[in-house]
Amino acid sequence: MIQTNRLQKIAILSLLMAVAWSCKTKEEPKVEEKPNILFILSDDHTSQAWGIYGGILEEYVQNKNIQRLANEGAVLNNAFCTNSICSPSRATILTGQYSNVNQVYTLREPLPVGHPNVAKTFGEAGYQTAVIGKWHLFRQPEGFDHFEVLPGQGVYVNPILKTKDNWVDGADGTQGKQYEGFSTDVITDLTIEHLKNRNKDKPFLMFTHFKATHEPFDYPERFADLYVDEEIPEPESLLDFGPESTGRTFNGQILERLADRWQAATERPDEFWTYYPGLPYPLDGLDSVQKRKKIYQKLVKDFMRSGAAIDDNIGRLLDFLEEEGLADNTVVVYTADQGYFLGEHGFFDKRLIYEESLRMPFVIRYPKEIKGGQRIDDIILNIDFPALMADYAGIEKPSYMQGRSFRKILNGNTPADWRKQMYYRYWLHEPKRPAHFGVRNHRYKLAFFYGQGLERSGASSEATDPQWEFYDLENDPKELHNAYADPKYADIISEMKKAIVEERQKYGDTDENFPEMQSILEEAF
C-alpha cells in the first residue's frame, strides 16, 4: 500500500513537471536567429568573365572563390538589369524600384532625400547596416549606421574614402581619408575590420562594393604577369564593324574608341580623366582587323586581371566568415551591377539591352536553406534583390519595392505567377547608343530605340530616328541578326509590342510627362 502511494506520488509529480515544462515552452518560444547578409557588388564584372557561365573565357579567368560560392549555393542563369549603367542599377538594388520611380535615371542624379531604401528598412528591423566601397549616388548615404565610400568613381590605387565625419557631396574627396594599397584589397580590409568591431548582439546587413572591374580595368601588381604570353580567344562578332552586317540600328561604342582613350591618356596624362595600366600600347601600322584584335587582347586581359583581384578578396571574406563561425548563418551574395561588352559586336562598355550588357551574373549561398550546386533559369531582376533580402530577415516586403522575393525559387518552388518576361529601359541617350526600352522573355527580345534625351541629366539633345530590333534568342543567341522585318515573326512581334505596353503600365513608366514621346509612341504602337 505504501509502495502504491509512493508510485502514485511520483506519477503525479512527473505529470506536474511535464505540464510546467509545457507551459514554460509556450511562454518562452524559441526565437529564430536572424541571418546576417553580406552583399558583395562589383562594377561591370560581366558574366562572360566569371567562368561559371561557360563561354570562350571559361578556362582563362581566375575564379576559384566564385566557383566555391557556386558549388555551395545557387547560380542565377537569367538575372537581368533594368537599366544597365552604374548609378541607376545601384539605386534599384537599394530601393527595389525602376529608374522612373527612384528618380536615378543616368549617372548624375542622387536618390531623393528621404527616399525609402533597404538599409532604412533593415535598420528599423533591428539590423546594423553598413556600406563600404563604391557608392556613386552623389549624396550622403541614408539609412546606414556606418559607411566608408569612394568619392564618385574613386581610384584603384591608394583610394580615398568618405564617412559621415568628412562628407562632401559628389566626387569631392578632398576631406576624405586615404588608404594605402589597391582598392579591392582596401575595401575588403575595411569590411573585415568593421565586421570584427560590429555589435555582436545584432545581425548585420553589410554591403561590400568593389570599384573593379570598371574602366580603366586596373589590377594589383601580383596579377601583372597573368596572360602575358597567352592569346585569348576572340568573340564571334569581334570583327563586326558596323550595322550593315547585322541589321542593328546604331553604331555603338566600338573598341577603337577605347584605343583613342589609351592614346589620349598616354599623351596627356595630367589632363585626361583617368589612367590605364600597361601604357603606352602602340597600334601604329596595323590594318583595321589587326588593330581591333590587338585592342581586344589588352582589354580582355586587363579585365580578367581586375576580376582576379575580386575573386581573391571574395575568398578572404568567405574565410573570415568561417573563422568567426558566421558562415552557416550568413546569406552571401556576389553580383555585378550590370554586364559589359568584351569585344562582342566590336563593343566595349554596357548600356544596351543586348545580352552581354543586360545580364547580371549572380550567385548566392545560405547553408541553412539553399541547396548547393543549383542553377536557376527563372527570370530575376535587380528590383527583386532587396525583397529577397527582406524575406530572409523576416521583414514583410515593404510596399515601396516593385520587385518580389525569389526565396521560394531558390528552394526549388517557382510560384505559378512568376514573371515570364522582363522590362528594360535605358535613359542616357546619345546617337551612337540611343535611349530605348524593350521586353525580353525566355526566347525572344523586342527593343524600341526611341532616340530622345528627354532632358535627362547628361543625355544628348540630338534625337535619332525611332527604330525597332527583334532577336530570336534560340536561333540567334549572339544577337547577330535583327529579324524585325522577317515576316515569319510578325505575329510574335505584335504580341511582344502588347507586352511592352503592359509592362510599362505595370511599372508606371508611361512617359505621360514627356509630350515629345506621345507622337512617337502613337506611331510605334
XYZ file of C-alpha atoms in Angstrom:
525
model
C 0.000 0.000 0.000
C 2.831 2.341 0.941
C 4.637 1.387 -2.300
C 1.475 2.106 -4.352
C 1.033 5.561 -2.771
C 4.665 6.313 -3.475
C 4.291 5.363 -7.128
C 1.159 7.484 -7.397
C 3.003 10.495 -5.955
C 5.848 10.015 -8.423
C 3.404 9.794 -11.326
C 1.556 12.928 -10.214
C 4.857 14.812 -9.760
C 6.028 13.755 -13.225
C 2.755 14.909 -14.725
C 3.001 18.289 -12.983
C 6.591 18.719 -14.214
C 5.539 17.888 -17.763
C 2.694 20.406 -17.599
C 5.012 23.035 -16.147
C 7.593 22.380 -18.855
C 4.876 22.597 -21.497
C 3.694 25.926 -20.140
C 7.238 27.231 -19.983
C 7.767 26.179 -23.563
C 4.625 28.036 -24.625
C 5.583 31.100 -22.615
C 9.143 31.147 -23.987
C 9.053 30.119 -27.659
C 12.413 29.633 -29.279
C 13.452 32.769 -31.152
C 14.764 32.008 -34.634
C 18.160 33.614 -35.142
C 18.020 36.171 -37.923
C 20.614 35.665 -40.640
C 23.358 38.107 -41.446
C 23.555 39.304 -45.049
C 26.795 40.027 -46.885
C 26.019 41.582 -50.274
C 29.131 41.834 -52.448
C 28.746 44.032 -55.531
C 31.300 44.666 -58.249
C 31.192 47.117 -61.130
C 30.824 45.778 -64.705
C 32.187 42.304 -63.793
C 30.297 40.717 -66.642
C 29.107 37.108 -66.768
C 31.485 36.266 -69.654
C 34.392 36.783 -67.235
C 33.080 34.753 -64.285
C 33.991 31.342 -65.635
C 30.821 29.685 -64.318
C 28.627 30.637 -67.269
C 30.690 28.943 -69.963
C 31.959 30.921 -72.933
C 35.354 31.499 -74.522
C 36.964 32.840 -71.319
C 35.900 29.941 -69.100
C 39.363 28.336 -68.973
C 41.218 31.633 -68.502
C 39.553 33.517 -65.642
C 40.729 33.193 -62.035
C 37.527 32.186 -60.255
C 38.131 29.618 -57.525
C 36.118 31.573 -54.944
C 33.256 32.436 -57.284
C 33.216 28.723 -58.094
C 33.290 27.979 -54.368
C 30.131 30.055 -53.892
C 28.503 28.390 -56.893
C 29.288 24.906 -55.561
C 27.897 25.757 -52.133
C 24.922 27.822 -53.302
C 22.797 28.737 -56.310
C 23.619 30.476 -59.576
C 21.070 32.584 -61.427
C 21.254 31.938 -65.164
C 18.752 34.648 -66.077
C 19.257 37.623 -63.777
C 18.875 40.938 -65.577
C 19.448 44.622 -65.032
C 16.580 47.070 -65.570
C 18.856 49.981 -66.638
C 22.393 48.895 -67.461
C 24.522 51.662 -66.047
C 26.211 52.151 -62.671
C 24.186 54.667 -60.646
C 20.708 53.534 -61.749
C 21.455 49.879 -61.068
C 22.759 50.698 -57.600
C 19.689 52.808 -56.877
C 17.476 49.920 -57.981
C 19.324 47.417 -55.773
C 18.800 49.731 -52.796
C 15.147 50.538 -53.470
C 13.699 47.664 -55.489
C 12.376 50.260 -57.930
C 12.719 51.095 -61.609
C 14.503 54.333 -62.508
C 11.272 56.203 -63.182
C 10.269 55.613 -59.544
C 13.553 56.103 -57.667
C 14.466 59.009 -59.998
C 18.020 57.876 -60.701
C 17.942 57.719 -64.497
C 21.548 58.365 -65.541
C 24.908 58.971 -63.857
C 24.371 62.292 -62.128
C 21.203 62.013 -60.058
C 21.183 61.192 -56.344
C 18.400 59.327 -54.649
C 15.889 61.930 -53.428
C 16.372 62.984 -49.824
C 14.237 60.825 -47.552
C 13.597 58.198 -50.218
C 12.985 54.702 -48.782
C 15.707 52.093 -49.163
C 16.564 48.636 -47.905
C 19.109 49.883 -45.355
C 16.469 52.028 -43.648
C 14.069 49.099 -43.632
C 16.649 46.764 -42.105
C 17.674 49.328 -39.505
C 14.078 49.611 -38.366
C 14.004 45.821 -38.025
C 16.978 45.751 -35.658
C 19.817 45.141 -38.095
C 23.084 47.046 -38.097
C 23.766 48.316 -41.589
C 26.917 49.339 -43.429
C 28.231 50.049 -46.935
C 31.922 50.150 -47.794
C 33.345 50.859 -51.249
C 31.748 52.346 -54.340
C 28.588 54.399 -53.800
C 28.250 56.630 -56.903
C 24.950 58.196 -55.851
C 26.267 61.741 -55.203
C 24.645 62.485 -51.847
C 25.489 61.066 -48.441
C 24.112 57.549 -47.939
C 20.923 57.396 -45.866
C 19.889 54.554 -43.583
C 23.371 53.153 -42.957
C 24.785 53.030 -39.439
C 28.245 53.075 -40.961
C 29.639 53.956 -44.361
C 33.027 54.465 -45.965
C 32.582 55.156 -49.658
C 34.635 56.240 -52.645
C 34.124 59.784 -53.952
C 32.474 59.388 -57.354
C 34.205 56.594 -59.247
C 37.144 56.665 -56.849
C 40.586 55.412 -57.823
C 42.185 51.992 -57.861
C 45.487 52.797 -56.135
C 45.645 54.394 -52.668
C 41.917 55.193 -52.634
C 40.237 57.920 -50.629
C 37.019 57.025 -48.797
C 34.478 59.358 -47.214
C 32.498 58.945 -43.991
C 29.812 60.852 -42.080
C 32.550 62.875 -40.399
C 34.120 64.232 -43.581
C 31.306 64.141 -46.114
C 31.172 66.418 -49.162
C 28.610 65.722 -51.902
C 29.629 64.411 -55.311
C 33.083 63.286 -56.415
C 34.848 65.624 -53.980
C 37.199 63.534 -51.899
C 39.371 66.328 -50.522
C 38.110 65.803 -46.980
C 38.210 62.005 -47.071
C 40.783 59.586 -45.704
C 43.353 57.972 -47.977
C 44.318 54.323 -47.592
C 47.491 52.780 -48.935
C 47.003 49.803 -51.226
C 44.864 48.564 -54.086
C 41.172 49.495 -53.943
C 39.758 45.950 -53.981
C 42.099 44.891 -51.172
C 41.435 48.043 -49.133
C 37.644 47.687 -49.366
C 37.934 44.098 -48.158
C 40.251 45.138 -45.308
C 37.754 47.754 -44.166
C 34.839 45.327 -44.425
C 36.581 42.748 -42.270
C 37.661 45.385 -39.759
C 34.111 46.700 -39.493
C 32.626 43.232 -39.034
C 35.171 42.383 -36.349
C 34.150 45.501 -34.406
C 30.396 45.169 -35.011
C 27.738 44.931 -32.312
C 27.583 41.147 -31.992
C 24.162 41.291 -30.355
C 22.622 42.337 -33.678
C 22.515 40.738 -37.120
C 24.199 42.709 -39.889
C 23.417 43.860 -43.416
C 26.812 44.502 -44.992
C 27.230 45.937 -48.492
C 30.768 45.494 -49.852
C 31.049 47.383 -53.135
C 34.185 46.946 -55.242
C 35.249 49.540 -57.813
C 36.648 46.767 -60.001
C 36.247 45.862 -62.834
C 35.266 49.346 -64.026
C 37.373 51.165 -66.617
C 40.407 51.654 -66.516
C 40.415 47.929 -65.597
C 43.364 48.165 -63.217
C 44.696 45.328 -61.064
C 47.172 44.701 -58.236
C 50.791 44.129 -59.175
C 50.521 40.485 -58.106
C 48.400 39.804 -61.197
C 50.538 41.728 -63.692
C 52.063 38.583 -65.220
C 48.734 36.850 -65.832
C 48.183 36.127 -69.559
C 51.418 37.833 -70.626
C 52.350 35.133 -73.133
C 48.816 33.972 -73.934
C 46.495 34.714 -76.836
C 42.936 34.965 -75.523
C 40.157 33.552 -77.761
C 38.039 36.117 -79.577
C 34.251 36.505 -79.584
C 32.499 35.521 -82.785
C 31.367 39.076 -83.523
C 34.641 40.864 -82.714
C 35.037 41.971 -86.339
C 31.550 43.457 -86.598
C 32.480 46.905 -87.941
C 29.010 48.365 -88.366
C 25.248 47.937 -88.557
C 25.373 46.703 -92.140
C 26.294 43.133 -91.270
C 23.727 42.517 -88.518
C 20.914 44.944 -89.156
C 21.349 46.678 -85.804
C 20.171 50.247 -85.915
C 23.034 52.224 -84.312
C 26.842 52.335 -84.282
C 27.547 51.537 -80.633
C 30.650 52.048 -78.501
C 33.325 50.417 -80.658
C 36.687 49.209 -79.386
C 38.600 51.824 -81.370
C 37.207 54.494 -79.061
C 38.848 52.730 -76.137
C 42.132 52.808 -78.062
C 41.658 56.550 -78.551
C 41.366 56.900 -74.784
C 44.587 54.962 -74.272
C 46.305 57.304 -76.703
C 44.928 60.411 -75.005
C 45.946 59.116 -71.567
C 49.440 58.428 -72.906
C 49.873 61.849 -74.490
C 48.100 63.961 -71.826
C 48.320 62.002 -68.555
C 47.754 65.092 -66.411
C 44.690 66.206 -68.370
C 42.845 63.003 -69.213
C 40.070 61.807 -66.858
C 41.808 58.549 -65.935
C 44.944 56.467 -66.445
C 45.285 52.916 -67.799
C 47.699 50.157 -66.819
C 50.214 48.988 -69.394
C 50.601 52.205 -71.401
C 51.869 53.063 -73.923
C 50.184 50.423 -76.059
C 51.226 51.137 -79.662
C 48.841 50.330 -82.508
C 50.690 52.087 -85.323
C 50.979 50.415 -88.711
C 48.141 47.935 -88.173
C 45.227 47.481 -90.525
C 41.668 47.662 -89.172
C 41.441 43.937 -88.388
C 44.875 43.726 -86.754
C 44.158 46.846 -84.732
C 40.841 45.616 -83.382
C 42.322 42.254 -82.468
C 45.168 43.888 -80.570
C 42.824 46.283 -78.745
C 40.724 43.309 -77.692
C 43.711 41.448 -76.230
C 44.607 44.316 -73.908
C 41.018 44.948 -72.835
C 40.209 41.335 -72.022
C 43.500 40.636 -70.221
C 43.281 43.768 -68.069
C 39.632 42.992 -67.336
C 40.371 39.429 -66.207
C 43.293 40.605 -64.063
C 40.989 43.097 -62.355
C 38.469 40.294 -61.857
C 41.152 38.053 -60.358
C 41.578 40.590 -57.534
C 37.849 40.425 -56.865
C 37.917 36.635 -56.684
C 40.918 36.816 -54.350
C 39.050 39.088 -51.963
C 35.799 37.145 -52.094
C 37.914 34.291 -50.750
C 39.184 36.485 -47.920
C 35.618 37.431 -46.965
C 34.430 33.819 -47.048
C 37.405 32.711 -44.950
C 36.642 35.428 -42.412
C 33.062 34.212 -42.051
C 34.331 30.673 -41.490
C 36.896 31.757 -38.905
C 34.312 33.794 -36.991
C 31.741 30.996 -37.021
C 29.367 33.127 -39.099
C 29.253 31.176 -42.353
C 26.219 28.990 -41.613
C 24.027 31.921 -40.609
C 25.112 34.404 -43.267
C 23.477 34.888 -46.657
C 26.300 35.705 -49.074
C 25.534 37.252 -52.460
C 28.013 38.124 -55.166
C 26.777 40.012 -58.207
C 27.738 42.822 -60.572
C 25.743 45.989 -61.182
C 25.344 45.056 -64.855
C 27.096 43.269 -67.694
C 29.749 44.541 -70.083
C 30.857 44.017 -73.664
C 34.252 42.378 -74.029
C 34.579 42.724 -77.782
C 31.188 41.258 -78.693
C 29.747 43.221 -81.666
C 33.095 45.017 -81.673
C 31.977 46.863 -78.497
C 33.169 47.738 -75.031
C 31.049 49.327 -72.244
C 27.434 48.410 -71.402
C 24.062 50.315 -71.509
C 22.326 48.230 -74.180
C 19.543 45.656 -73.995
C 21.872 43.150 -75.707
C 22.637 40.062 -73.639
C 26.235 40.834 -72.610
C 25.136 44.161 -71.145
C 21.716 43.138 -69.852
C 22.779 40.112 -67.820
C 23.718 40.371 -64.160
C 25.792 37.408 -63.022
C 24.570 36.350 -59.585
C 25.478 33.669 -57.054
C 24.042 33.210 -53.551
C 24.990 30.948 -50.638
C 22.995 30.274 -47.472
C 23.952 26.886 -45.993
C 20.896 26.697 -43.730
C 18.490 26.779 -46.635
C 19.910 26.863 -50.172
C 20.984 23.587 -51.726
C 24.448 23.795 -53.244
C 25.178 23.424 -56.945
C 21.826 24.751 -58.175
C 21.208 26.535 -61.477
C 18.093 28.723 -61.641
C 16.565 29.582 -65.035
C 13.697 31.818 -63.883
C 13.838 35.494 -64.881
C 15.077 37.523 -61.907
C 15.577 41.318 -61.899
C 17.618 43.663 -59.748
C 14.321 45.093 -58.437
C 13.921 41.685 -56.729
C 17.190 41.728 -54.769
C 16.085 43.853 -51.767
C 12.793 41.971 -51.488
C 14.775 38.725 -51.213
C 16.998 40.190 -48.507
C 13.964 41.409 -46.573
C 12.406 37.950 -46.836
C 15.449 36.286 -45.284
C 15.405 38.839 -42.475
C 11.775 38.069 -41.678
C 10.653 41.500 -42.888
C 7.364 41.738 -44.743
C 8.031 43.119 -48.213
C 7.754 46.932 -47.994
C 5.156 48.498 -50.257
C 7.758 50.749 -51.907
C 9.526 47.769 -53.531
C 8.342 46.889 -57.043
C 10.210 43.570 -57.088
C 9.411 40.234 -55.448
C 11.365 37.858 -53.260
C 12.605 34.783 -55.120
C 13.339 32.792 -51.966
C 10.865 30.082 -52.961
C 12.573 29.765 -56.337
C 15.924 29.236 -54.618
C 14.255 26.432 -52.667
C 13.015 24.757 -55.835
C 9.436 26.091 -55.840
C 8.778 28.642 -58.572
C 5.438 30.424 -57.971
C 2.902 29.776 -60.723
C 2.543 33.520 -61.304
C 6.273 34.269 -61.557
C 7.205 36.587 -64.448
C 7.737 35.100 -67.892
C 9.197 38.302 -69.331
C 11.122 41.359 -68.187
C 11.042 45.075 -68.994
C 14.178 47.142 -69.588
C 14.755 50.858 -70.132
C 17.961 52.812 -70.794
C 17.604 56.601 -70.477
C 21.053 58.148 -71.111
C 20.546 58.886 -74.805
C 23.313 59.616 -77.293
C 23.217 58.983 -81.043
C 25.631 56.033 -81.040
C 23.699 54.406 -78.172
C 20.130 55.701 -78.371
C 17.719 55.657 -75.457
C 15.478 52.611 -75.670
C 13.135 50.228 -73.902
C 12.048 46.684 -74.562
C 10.922 43.285 -73.383
C 12.818 40.021 -73.140
C 11.193 36.661 -72.457
C 12.747 33.198 -72.377
C 13.129 33.093 -76.156
C 12.557 36.472 -77.810
C 13.635 40.070 -77.366
C 11.991 43.184 -78.806
C 13.556 46.629 -78.354
C 12.367 50.091 -79.353
C 15.155 52.657 -79.762
C 13.077 55.813 -79.403
C 16.133 58.080 -79.547
C 15.146 61.007 -77.299
C 17.187 62.594 -74.498
C 14.083 63.855 -72.643
C 16.291 66.362 -70.835
C 17.729 63.650 -68.640
C 20.997 64.618 -66.943
C 23.925 64.077 -69.309
C 21.753 62.926 -72.221
C 22.256 64.289 -75.741
C 19.650 66.652 -77.182
C 20.357 65.259 -80.657
C 17.438 62.960 -81.422
C 17.694 59.831 -83.566
C 15.007 58.229 -85.707
C 12.898 55.639 -83.865
C 13.974 52.081 -84.718
C 12.942 48.535 -83.802
C 15.130 45.490 -83.201
C 13.964 41.907 -82.667
C 16.009 38.797 -81.829
C 15.179 35.101 -81.659
C 17.485 34.062 -78.809
C 17.052 30.375 -79.506
C 18.151 30.559 -83.139
C 20.369 33.624 -82.742
C 21.760 33.629 -79.169
C 24.596 36.033 -80.036
C 22.097 38.553 -81.482
C 23.812 38.766 -84.840
C 20.675 39.296 -86.947
C 17.956 41.873 -86.366
C 14.883 39.929 -87.524
C 12.330 42.703 -87.053
C 11.480 42.752 -90.777
C 11.231 38.970 -91.121
C 7.553 38.182 -91.859
C 7.674 34.826 -90.064
C 7.969 36.702 -86.754
C 5.189 39.217 -87.437
C 2.669 37.661 -85.039
C 5.244 37.234 -82.279
C 6.388 40.833 -82.654
C 2.785 42.015 -82.482
C 2.268 40.140 -79.215
C 5.522 41.464 -77.789
C 4.526 45.029 -78.581
C 1.431 44.421 -76.473
C 3.702 43.015 -73.753
C 5.793 46.194 -73.781
C 2.668 48.299 -73.252
C 1.560 46.029 -70.409
C 4.956 46.147 -68.688
C 5.170 49.912 -68.991
C 1.754 50.298 -67.402
C 2.610 47.778 -64.697
C 5.680 49.751 -63.602
C 4.223 53.210 -64.197
C 6.681 54.030 -66.979
C 4.282 55.583 -69.482
C 6.048 58.851 -70.495
C 2.987 60.921 -69.607
C 5.261 63.823 -68.656
C 7.136 63.854 -71.973
C 4.984 65.374 -74.754
C 7.681 64.698 -77.361
C 7.188 60.964 -76.790
C 3.454 60.855 -77.451
C 3.514 61.041 -81.238
C 6.452 58.625 -81.344
C 4.580 56.102 -79.211
C 1.324 56.504 -81.109
C 3.054 55.720 -84.393
C 5.127 52.868 -82.974
C 2.318 51.074 -81.137
